[in-house]
PDB file of C-alpha atoms and ligand atoms in Angstrom:
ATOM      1  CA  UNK A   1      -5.905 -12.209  13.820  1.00 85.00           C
ATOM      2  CA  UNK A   2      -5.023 -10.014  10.848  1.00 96.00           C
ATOM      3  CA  UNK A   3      -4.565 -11.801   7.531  1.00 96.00           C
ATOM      4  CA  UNK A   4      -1.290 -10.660   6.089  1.00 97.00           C
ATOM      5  CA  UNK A   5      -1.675  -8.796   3.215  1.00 98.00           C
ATOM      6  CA  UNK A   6       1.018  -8.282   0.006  1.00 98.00           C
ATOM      7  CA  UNK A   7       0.558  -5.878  -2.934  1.00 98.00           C
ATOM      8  CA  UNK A   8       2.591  -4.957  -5.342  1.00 98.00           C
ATOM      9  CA  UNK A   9       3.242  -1.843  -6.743  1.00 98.00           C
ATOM     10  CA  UNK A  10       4.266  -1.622 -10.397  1.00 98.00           C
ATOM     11  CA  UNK A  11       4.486   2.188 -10.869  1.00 98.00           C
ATOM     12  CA  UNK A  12       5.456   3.857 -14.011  1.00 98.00           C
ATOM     13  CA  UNK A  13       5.742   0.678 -15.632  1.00 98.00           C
ATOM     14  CA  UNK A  14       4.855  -2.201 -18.324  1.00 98.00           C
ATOM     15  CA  UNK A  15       2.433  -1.625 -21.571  1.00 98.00           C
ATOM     16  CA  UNK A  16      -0.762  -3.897 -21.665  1.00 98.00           C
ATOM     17  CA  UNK A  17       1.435  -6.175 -23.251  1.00 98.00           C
ATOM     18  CA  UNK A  18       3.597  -6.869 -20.905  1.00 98.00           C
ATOM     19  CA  UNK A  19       0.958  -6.711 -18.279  1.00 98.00           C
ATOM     20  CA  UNK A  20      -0.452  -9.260 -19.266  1.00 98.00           C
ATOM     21  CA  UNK A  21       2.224 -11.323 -19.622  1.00 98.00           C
ATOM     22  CA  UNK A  22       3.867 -10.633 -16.322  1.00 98.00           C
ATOM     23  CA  UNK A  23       0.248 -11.578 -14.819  1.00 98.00           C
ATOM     24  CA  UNK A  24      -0.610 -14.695 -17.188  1.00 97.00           C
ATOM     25  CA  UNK A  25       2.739 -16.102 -15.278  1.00 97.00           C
ATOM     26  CA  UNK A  26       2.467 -14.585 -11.987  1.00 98.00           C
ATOM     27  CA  UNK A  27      -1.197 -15.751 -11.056  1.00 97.00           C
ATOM     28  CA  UNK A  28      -0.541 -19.246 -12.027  1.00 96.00           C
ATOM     29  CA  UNK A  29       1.434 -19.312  -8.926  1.00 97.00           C
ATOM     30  CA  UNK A  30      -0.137 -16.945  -6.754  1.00 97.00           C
ATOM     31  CA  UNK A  31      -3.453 -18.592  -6.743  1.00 94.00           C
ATOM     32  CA  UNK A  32      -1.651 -21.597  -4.893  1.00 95.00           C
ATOM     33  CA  UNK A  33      -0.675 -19.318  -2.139  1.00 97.00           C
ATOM     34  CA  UNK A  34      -3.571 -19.340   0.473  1.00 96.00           C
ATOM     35  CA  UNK A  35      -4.100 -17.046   3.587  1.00 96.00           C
ATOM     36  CA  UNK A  36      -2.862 -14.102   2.117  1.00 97.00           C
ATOM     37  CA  UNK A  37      -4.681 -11.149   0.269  1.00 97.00           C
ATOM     38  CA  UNK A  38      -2.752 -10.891  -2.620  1.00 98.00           C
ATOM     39  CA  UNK A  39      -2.777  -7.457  -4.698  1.00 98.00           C
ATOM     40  CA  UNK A  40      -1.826  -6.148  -7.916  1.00 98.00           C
ATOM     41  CA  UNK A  41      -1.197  -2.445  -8.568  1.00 98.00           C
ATOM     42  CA  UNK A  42      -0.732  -1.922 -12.365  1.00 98.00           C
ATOM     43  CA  UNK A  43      -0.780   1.381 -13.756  1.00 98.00           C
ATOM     44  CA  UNK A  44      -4.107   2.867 -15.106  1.00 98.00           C
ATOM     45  CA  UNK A  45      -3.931   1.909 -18.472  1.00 98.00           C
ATOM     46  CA  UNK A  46      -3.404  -1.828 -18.015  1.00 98.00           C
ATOM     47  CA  UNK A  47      -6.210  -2.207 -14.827  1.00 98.00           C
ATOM     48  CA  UNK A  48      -9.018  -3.179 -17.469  1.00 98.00           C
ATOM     49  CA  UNK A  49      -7.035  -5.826 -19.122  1.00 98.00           C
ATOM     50  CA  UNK A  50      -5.289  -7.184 -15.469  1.00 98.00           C
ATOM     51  CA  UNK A  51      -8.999  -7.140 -14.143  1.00 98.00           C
ATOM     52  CA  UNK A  52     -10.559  -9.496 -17.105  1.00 97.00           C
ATOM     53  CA  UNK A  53      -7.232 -11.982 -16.351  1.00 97.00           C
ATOM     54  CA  UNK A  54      -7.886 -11.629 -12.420  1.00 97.00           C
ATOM     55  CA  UNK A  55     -11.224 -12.232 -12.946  1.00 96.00           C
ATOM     56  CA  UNK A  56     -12.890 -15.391 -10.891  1.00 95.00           C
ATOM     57  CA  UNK A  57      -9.016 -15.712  -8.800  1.00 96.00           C
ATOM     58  CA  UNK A  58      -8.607 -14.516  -5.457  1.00 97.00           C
ATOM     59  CA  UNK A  59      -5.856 -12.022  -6.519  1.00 98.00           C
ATOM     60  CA  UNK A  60      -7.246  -8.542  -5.742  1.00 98.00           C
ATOM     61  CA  UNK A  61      -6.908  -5.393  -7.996  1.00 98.00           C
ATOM     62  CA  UNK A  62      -5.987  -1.869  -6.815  1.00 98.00           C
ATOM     63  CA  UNK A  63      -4.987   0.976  -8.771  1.00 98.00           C
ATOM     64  CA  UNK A  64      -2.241   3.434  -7.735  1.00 98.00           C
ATOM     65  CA  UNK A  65      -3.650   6.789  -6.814  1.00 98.00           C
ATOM     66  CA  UNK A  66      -7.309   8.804  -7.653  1.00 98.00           C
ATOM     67  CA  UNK A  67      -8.945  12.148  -7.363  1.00 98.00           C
ATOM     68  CA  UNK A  68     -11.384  12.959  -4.652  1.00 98.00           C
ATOM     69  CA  UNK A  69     -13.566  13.813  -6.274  1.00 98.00           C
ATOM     70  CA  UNK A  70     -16.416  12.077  -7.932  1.00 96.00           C
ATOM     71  CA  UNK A  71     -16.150  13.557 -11.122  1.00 97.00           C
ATOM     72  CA  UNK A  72     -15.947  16.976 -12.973  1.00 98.00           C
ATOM     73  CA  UNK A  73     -13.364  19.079 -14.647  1.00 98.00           C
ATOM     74  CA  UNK A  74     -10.119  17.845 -13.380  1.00 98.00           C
ATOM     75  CA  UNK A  75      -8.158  16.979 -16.895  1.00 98.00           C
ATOM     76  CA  UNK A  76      -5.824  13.769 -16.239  1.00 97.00           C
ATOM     77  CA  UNK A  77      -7.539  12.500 -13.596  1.00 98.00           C
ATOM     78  CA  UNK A  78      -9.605   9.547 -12.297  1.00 98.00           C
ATOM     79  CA  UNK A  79     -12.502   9.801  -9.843  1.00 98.00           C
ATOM     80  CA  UNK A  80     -12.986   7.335  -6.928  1.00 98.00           C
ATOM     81  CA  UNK A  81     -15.740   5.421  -9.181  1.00 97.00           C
ATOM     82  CA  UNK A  82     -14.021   5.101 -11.583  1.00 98.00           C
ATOM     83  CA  UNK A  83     -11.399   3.371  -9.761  1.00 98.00           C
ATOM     84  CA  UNK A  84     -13.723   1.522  -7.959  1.00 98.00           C
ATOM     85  CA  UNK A  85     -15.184   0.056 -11.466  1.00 96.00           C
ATOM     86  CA  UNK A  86     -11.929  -2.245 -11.796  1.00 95.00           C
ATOM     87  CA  UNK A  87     -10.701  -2.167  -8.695  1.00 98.00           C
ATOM     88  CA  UNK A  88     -11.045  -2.822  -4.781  1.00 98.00           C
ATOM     89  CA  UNK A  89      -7.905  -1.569  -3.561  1.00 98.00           C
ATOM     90  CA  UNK A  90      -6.181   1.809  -3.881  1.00 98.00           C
ATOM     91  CA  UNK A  91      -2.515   3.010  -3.437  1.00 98.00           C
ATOM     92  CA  UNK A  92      -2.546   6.858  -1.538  1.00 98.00           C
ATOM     93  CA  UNK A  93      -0.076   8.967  -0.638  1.00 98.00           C
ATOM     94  CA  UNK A  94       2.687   7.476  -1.926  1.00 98.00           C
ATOM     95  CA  UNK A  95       5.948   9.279  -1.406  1.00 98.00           C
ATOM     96  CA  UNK A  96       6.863   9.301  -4.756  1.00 98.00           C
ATOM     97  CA  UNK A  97       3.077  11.452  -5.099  1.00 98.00           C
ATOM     98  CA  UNK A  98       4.043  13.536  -2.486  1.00 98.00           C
ATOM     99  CA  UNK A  99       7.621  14.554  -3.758  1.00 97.00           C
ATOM    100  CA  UNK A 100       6.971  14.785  -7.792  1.00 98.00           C
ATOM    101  CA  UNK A 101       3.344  15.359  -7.567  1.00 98.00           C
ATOM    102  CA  UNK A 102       2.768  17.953  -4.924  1.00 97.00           C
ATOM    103  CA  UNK A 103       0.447  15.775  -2.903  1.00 98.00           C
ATOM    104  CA  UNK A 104      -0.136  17.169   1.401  1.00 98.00           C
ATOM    105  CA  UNK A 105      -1.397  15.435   4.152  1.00 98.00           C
ATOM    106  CA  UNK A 106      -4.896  17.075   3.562  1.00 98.00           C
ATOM    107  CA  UNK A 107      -5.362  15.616  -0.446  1.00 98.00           C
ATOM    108  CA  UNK A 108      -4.096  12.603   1.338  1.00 98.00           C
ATOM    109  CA  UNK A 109      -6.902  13.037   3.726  1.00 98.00           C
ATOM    110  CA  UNK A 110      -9.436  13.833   1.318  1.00 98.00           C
ATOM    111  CA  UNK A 111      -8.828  10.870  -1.334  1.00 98.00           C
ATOM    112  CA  UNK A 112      -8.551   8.531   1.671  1.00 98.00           C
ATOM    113  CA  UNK A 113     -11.931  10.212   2.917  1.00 98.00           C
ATOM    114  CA  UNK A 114     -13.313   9.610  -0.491  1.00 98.00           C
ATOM    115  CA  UNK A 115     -13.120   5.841  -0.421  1.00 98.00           C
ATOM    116  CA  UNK A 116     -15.612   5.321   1.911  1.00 95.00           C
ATOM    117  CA  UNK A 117     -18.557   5.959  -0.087  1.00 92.00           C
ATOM    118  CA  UNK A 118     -17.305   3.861  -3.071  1.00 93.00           C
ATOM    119  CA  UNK A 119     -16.304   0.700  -1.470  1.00 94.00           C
ATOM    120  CA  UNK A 120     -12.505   1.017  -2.242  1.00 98.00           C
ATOM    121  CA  UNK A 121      -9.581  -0.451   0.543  1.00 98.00           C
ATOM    122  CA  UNK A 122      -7.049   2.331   0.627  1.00 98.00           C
ATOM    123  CA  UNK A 123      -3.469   1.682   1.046  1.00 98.00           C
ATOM    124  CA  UNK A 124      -2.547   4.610   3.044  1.00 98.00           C
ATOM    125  CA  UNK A 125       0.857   4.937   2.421  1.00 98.00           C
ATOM    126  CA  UNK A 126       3.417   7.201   5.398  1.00 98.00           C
ATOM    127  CA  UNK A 127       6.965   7.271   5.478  1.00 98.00           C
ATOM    128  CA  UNK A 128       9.892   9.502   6.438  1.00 98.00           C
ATOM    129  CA  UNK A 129      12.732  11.227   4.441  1.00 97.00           C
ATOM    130  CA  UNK A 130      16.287  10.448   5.153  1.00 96.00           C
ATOM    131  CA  UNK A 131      16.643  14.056   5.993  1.00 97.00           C
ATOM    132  CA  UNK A 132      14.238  13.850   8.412  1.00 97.00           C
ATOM    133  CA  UNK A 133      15.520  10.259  10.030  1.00 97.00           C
ATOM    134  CA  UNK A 134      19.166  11.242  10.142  1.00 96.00           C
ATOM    135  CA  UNK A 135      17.532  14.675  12.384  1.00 98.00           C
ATOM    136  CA  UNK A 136      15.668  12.096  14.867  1.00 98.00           C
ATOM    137  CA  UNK A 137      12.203  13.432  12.930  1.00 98.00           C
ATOM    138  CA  UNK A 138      10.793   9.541  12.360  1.00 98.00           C
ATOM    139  CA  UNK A 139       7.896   9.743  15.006  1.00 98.00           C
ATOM    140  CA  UNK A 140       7.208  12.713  14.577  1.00 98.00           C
ATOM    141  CA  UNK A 141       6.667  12.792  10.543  1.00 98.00           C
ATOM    142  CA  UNK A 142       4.827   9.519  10.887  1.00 98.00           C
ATOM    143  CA  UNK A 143       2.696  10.181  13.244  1.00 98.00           C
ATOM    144  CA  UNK A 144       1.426  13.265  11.841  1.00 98.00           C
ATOM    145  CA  UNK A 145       1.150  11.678   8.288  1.00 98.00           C
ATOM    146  CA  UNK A 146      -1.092   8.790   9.873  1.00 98.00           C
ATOM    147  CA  UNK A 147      -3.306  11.655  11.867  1.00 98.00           C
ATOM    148  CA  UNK A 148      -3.983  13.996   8.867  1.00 98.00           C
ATOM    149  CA  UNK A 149      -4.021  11.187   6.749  1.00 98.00           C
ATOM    150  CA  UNK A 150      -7.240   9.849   8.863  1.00 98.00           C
ATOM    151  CA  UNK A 151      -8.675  12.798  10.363  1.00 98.00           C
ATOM    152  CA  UNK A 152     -12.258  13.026  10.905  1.00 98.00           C
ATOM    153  CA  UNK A 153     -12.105   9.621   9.762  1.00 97.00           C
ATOM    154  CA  UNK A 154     -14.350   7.399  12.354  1.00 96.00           C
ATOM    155  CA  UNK A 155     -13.370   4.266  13.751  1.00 97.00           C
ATOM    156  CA  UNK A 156     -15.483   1.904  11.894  1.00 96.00           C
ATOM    157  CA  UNK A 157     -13.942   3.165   8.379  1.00 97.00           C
ATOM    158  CA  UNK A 158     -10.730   3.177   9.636  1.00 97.00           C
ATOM    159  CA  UNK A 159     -10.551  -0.771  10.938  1.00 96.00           C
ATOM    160  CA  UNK A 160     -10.977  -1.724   7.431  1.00 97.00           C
ATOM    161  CA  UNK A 161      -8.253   0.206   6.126  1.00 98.00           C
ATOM    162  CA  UNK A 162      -4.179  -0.774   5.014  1.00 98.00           C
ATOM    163  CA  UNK A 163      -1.607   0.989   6.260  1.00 98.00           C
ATOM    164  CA  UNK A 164       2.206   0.854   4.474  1.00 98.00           C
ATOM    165  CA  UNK A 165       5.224   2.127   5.856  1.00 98.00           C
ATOM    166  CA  UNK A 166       7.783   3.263   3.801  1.00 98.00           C
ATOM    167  CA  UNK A 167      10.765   4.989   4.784  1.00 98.00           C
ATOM    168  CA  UNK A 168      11.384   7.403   1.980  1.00 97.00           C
ATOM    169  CA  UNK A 169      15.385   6.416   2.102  1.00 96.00           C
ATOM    170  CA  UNK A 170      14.195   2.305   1.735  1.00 96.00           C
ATOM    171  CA  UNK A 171      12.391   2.995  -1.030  1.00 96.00           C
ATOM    172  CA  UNK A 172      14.414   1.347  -4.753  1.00 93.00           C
ATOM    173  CA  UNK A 173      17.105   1.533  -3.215  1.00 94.00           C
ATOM    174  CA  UNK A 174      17.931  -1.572  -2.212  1.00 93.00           C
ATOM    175  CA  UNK A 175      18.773  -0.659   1.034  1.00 94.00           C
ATOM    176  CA  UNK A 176      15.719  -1.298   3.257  1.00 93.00           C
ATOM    177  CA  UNK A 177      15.087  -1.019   6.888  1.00 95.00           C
ATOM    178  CA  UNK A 178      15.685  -3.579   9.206  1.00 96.00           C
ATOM    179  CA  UNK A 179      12.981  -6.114  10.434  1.00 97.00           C
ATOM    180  CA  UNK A 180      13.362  -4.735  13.893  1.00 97.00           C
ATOM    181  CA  UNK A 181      13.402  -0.878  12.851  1.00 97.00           C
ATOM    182  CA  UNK A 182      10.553  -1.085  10.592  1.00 98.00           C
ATOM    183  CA  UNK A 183       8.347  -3.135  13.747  1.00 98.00           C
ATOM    184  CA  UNK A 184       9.365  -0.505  16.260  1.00 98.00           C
ATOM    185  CA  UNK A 185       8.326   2.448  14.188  1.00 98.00           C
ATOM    186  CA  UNK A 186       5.064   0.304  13.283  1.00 98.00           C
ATOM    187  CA  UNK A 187       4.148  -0.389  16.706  1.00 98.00           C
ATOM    188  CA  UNK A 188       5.260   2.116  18.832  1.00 98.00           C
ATOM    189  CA  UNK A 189       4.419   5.241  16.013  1.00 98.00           C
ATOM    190  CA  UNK A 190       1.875   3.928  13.361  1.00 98.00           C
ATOM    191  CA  UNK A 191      -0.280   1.811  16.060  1.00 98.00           C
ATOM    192  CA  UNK A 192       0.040   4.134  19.134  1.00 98.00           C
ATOM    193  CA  UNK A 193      -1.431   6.504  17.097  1.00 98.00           C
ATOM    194  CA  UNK A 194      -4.035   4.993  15.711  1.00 98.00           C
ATOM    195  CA  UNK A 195      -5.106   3.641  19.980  1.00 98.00           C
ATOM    196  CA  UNK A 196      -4.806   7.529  20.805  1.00 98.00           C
ATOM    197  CA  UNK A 197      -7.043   8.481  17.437  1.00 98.00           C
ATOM    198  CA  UNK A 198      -9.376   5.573  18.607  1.00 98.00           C
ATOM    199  CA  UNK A 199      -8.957   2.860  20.561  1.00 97.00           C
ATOM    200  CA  UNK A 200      -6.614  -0.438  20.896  1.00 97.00           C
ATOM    201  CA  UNK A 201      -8.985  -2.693  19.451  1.00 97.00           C
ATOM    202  CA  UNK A 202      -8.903  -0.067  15.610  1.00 97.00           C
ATOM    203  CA  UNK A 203      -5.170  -0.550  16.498  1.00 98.00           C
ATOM    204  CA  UNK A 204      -5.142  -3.726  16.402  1.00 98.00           C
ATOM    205  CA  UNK A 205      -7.255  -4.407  13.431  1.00 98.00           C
ATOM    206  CA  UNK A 206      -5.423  -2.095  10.745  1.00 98.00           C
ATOM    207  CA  UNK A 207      -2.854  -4.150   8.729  1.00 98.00           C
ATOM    208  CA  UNK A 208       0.106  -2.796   8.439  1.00 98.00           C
ATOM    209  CA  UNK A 209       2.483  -3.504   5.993  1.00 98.00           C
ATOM    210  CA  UNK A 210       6.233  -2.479   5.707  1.00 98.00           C
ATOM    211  CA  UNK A 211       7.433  -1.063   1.924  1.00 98.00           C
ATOM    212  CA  UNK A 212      11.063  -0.318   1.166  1.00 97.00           C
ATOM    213  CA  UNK A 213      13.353  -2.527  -1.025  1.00 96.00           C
ATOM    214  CA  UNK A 214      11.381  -5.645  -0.298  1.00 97.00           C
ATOM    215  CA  UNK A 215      12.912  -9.073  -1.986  1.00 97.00           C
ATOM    216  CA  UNK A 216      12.536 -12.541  -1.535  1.00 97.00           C
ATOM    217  CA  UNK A 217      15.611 -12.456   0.687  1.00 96.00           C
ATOM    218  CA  UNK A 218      14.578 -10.383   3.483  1.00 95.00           C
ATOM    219  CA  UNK A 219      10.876 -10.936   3.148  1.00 97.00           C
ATOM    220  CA  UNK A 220      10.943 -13.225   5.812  1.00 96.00           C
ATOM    221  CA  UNK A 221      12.447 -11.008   8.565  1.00 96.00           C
ATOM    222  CA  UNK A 222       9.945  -8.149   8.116  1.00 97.00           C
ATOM    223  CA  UNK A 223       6.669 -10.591   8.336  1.00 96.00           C
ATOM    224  CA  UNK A 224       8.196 -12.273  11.193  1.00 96.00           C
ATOM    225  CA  UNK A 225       8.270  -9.351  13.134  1.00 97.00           C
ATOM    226  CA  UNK A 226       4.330  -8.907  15.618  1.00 97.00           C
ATOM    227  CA  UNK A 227       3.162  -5.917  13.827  1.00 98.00           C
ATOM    228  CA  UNK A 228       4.089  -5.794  10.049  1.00 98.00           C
ATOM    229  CA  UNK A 229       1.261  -7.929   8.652  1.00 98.00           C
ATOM    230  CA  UNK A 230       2.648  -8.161   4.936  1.00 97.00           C
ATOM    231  CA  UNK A 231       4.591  -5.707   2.522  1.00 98.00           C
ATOM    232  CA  UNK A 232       4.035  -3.216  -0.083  1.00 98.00           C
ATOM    233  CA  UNK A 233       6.476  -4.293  -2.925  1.00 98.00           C
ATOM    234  CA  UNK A 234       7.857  -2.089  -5.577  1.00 98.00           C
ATOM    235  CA  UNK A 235      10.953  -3.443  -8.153  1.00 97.00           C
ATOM    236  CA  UNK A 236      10.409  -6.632  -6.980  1.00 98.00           C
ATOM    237  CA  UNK A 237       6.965  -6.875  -7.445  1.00 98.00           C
ATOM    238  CA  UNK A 238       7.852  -6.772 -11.044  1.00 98.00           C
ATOM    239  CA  UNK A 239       9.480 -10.107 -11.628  1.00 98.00           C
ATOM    240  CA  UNK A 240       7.087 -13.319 -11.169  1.00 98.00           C
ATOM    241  CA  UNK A 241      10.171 -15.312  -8.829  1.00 98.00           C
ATOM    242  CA  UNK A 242      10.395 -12.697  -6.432  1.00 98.00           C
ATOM    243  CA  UNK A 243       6.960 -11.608  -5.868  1.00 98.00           C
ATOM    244  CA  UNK A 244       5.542 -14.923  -5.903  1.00 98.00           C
ATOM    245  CA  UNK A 245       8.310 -16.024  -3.491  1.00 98.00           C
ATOM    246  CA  UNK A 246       8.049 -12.853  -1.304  1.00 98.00           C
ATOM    247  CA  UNK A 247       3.758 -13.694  -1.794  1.00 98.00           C
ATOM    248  CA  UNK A 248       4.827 -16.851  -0.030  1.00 97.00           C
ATOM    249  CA  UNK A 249       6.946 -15.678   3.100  1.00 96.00           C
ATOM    250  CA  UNK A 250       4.090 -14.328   4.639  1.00 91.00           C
ATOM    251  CA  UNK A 251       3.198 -17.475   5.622  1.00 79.00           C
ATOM    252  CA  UNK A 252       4.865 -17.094   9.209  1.00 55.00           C
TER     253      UNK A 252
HETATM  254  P1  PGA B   1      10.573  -0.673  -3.841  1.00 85.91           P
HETATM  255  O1  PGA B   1       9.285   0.273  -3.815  1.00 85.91           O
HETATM  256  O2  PGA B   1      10.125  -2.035  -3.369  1.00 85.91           O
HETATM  257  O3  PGA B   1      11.013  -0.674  -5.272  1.00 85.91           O
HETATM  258  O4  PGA B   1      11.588  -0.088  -2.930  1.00 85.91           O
HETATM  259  C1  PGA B   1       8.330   0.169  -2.799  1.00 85.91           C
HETATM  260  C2  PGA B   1       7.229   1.192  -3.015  1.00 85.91           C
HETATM  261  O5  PGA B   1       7.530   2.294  -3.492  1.00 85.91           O
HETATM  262  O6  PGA B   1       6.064   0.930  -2.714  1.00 85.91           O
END
């Protein structure tokens, strides 16, 4: 049994302010939602402030991307320990990384490779383009994103890690995939690569969630599909209604 899993992803936005604010309201009612690993993803400059509010609830922290390495001259960036000072979770690879930031599969591979020895969950984020769905290119793109994204990566490690798919066209747009779509590309992509990587029983331990456009509307047809275990939420995660209501459809 995997225990479904929602984060949210806040991006680019809200001032410490606001942050804590949005999460003075929003973990009133998320703390009355049980079974569910709950995660917030503020940006960098509000984690210390979310952290001393999240502090003694079962509402997880994670920050929203990190350097590999553990420390040095890299101007503008934060090291794995650092991250792993405030937080337990971590956001890599995102798409929006990938396109504006110049992120590959192998900085993927190293930041997700530089978790393990600080404790931090990643959220390993893979996805494709709409370019490369309209050319038939999904299985191909995702499957190579999960491989180089894990490679020489062992087993053990990997069973412990969250997975997010995100089709790059689904993303704030507000037109996401459909329950069925998403689960097919999940299991018969995301998961059959993972049992060919490893073995069924790493398959079947990873959480996977489905990202994309997710409201409190169609929540409920992604996690009642077999293989997406929760959902990585962007806009939506945003307003206290929607993610607390979204927070709640996982309970299938
Ligand atoms: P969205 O973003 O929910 O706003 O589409 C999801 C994400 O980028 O993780």
């Amino acid at each position: 049994m995997r225990t479904p899993f929602v984060a949210g992803n806040w991006k680019m936005n809200k001032t410490v302010e606001e942050a804590r604010l949005l999460v003075f309201e929003m973990a009133r009612e998320l703390r009355e939602i049980k079974g569910v690993e709950k995660v917030l993803c503020p940006p960098f400059t509000a984690l210390l402030a979310v952290a001393a509010l999240l502090e003694g609830t079962d509402i997880g922290l994670g920050a929203q991307n990190m350097h590999w390495e553990e420390k040095g001259a890299f101007t503008g960036e934060t090291s794995p320990l650092m991250v792993a000072e405030f937080c337990r979770y971590v956001i890599l690879g995102h798409s929006e990384r990938r396109a504006y930031f110049g992120e590959t599969d192998e900085t993927v591979n190293k930041k997700v490779g530089a978790t393990r020895t600080c404790g931090l969950i990643p959220i390993l984020c893979v996805g494709e383009t709409l370019a490369e769905n309209e050319a038939g290119r999904t299985t191909e793109v995702v499957s190579r994103q999960v491989r180089e994204g894990l490679k020489g990566l062992e087993a053990g490690f990997t069973s412990g890690i969250v997975i997010a798919y995100e089709p790059v066209w689904a993303i704030g747009t507000g037109r996401a995939s459909s329950g069925e779509n998403a689960n097919a590309v999940v299991q018969d992509v995301i998961r059959k690569t993972l049992t060919e990587m490893y073995r069924e029983e790493v398959s079947q331990a990873v959480r996977v969630l489905y990202g994309g456009s997710v409201t409190a509307s169609d929540a409920a047809e992604f996690f009642s599909q077999p293989d997406i275990d929760g959902a990585l939420v962007g806009g939506a995660s945003l307003r206290v209604d929607e993610f607390v209501a979204i927070t709640r459809a996982t309970m299938k």
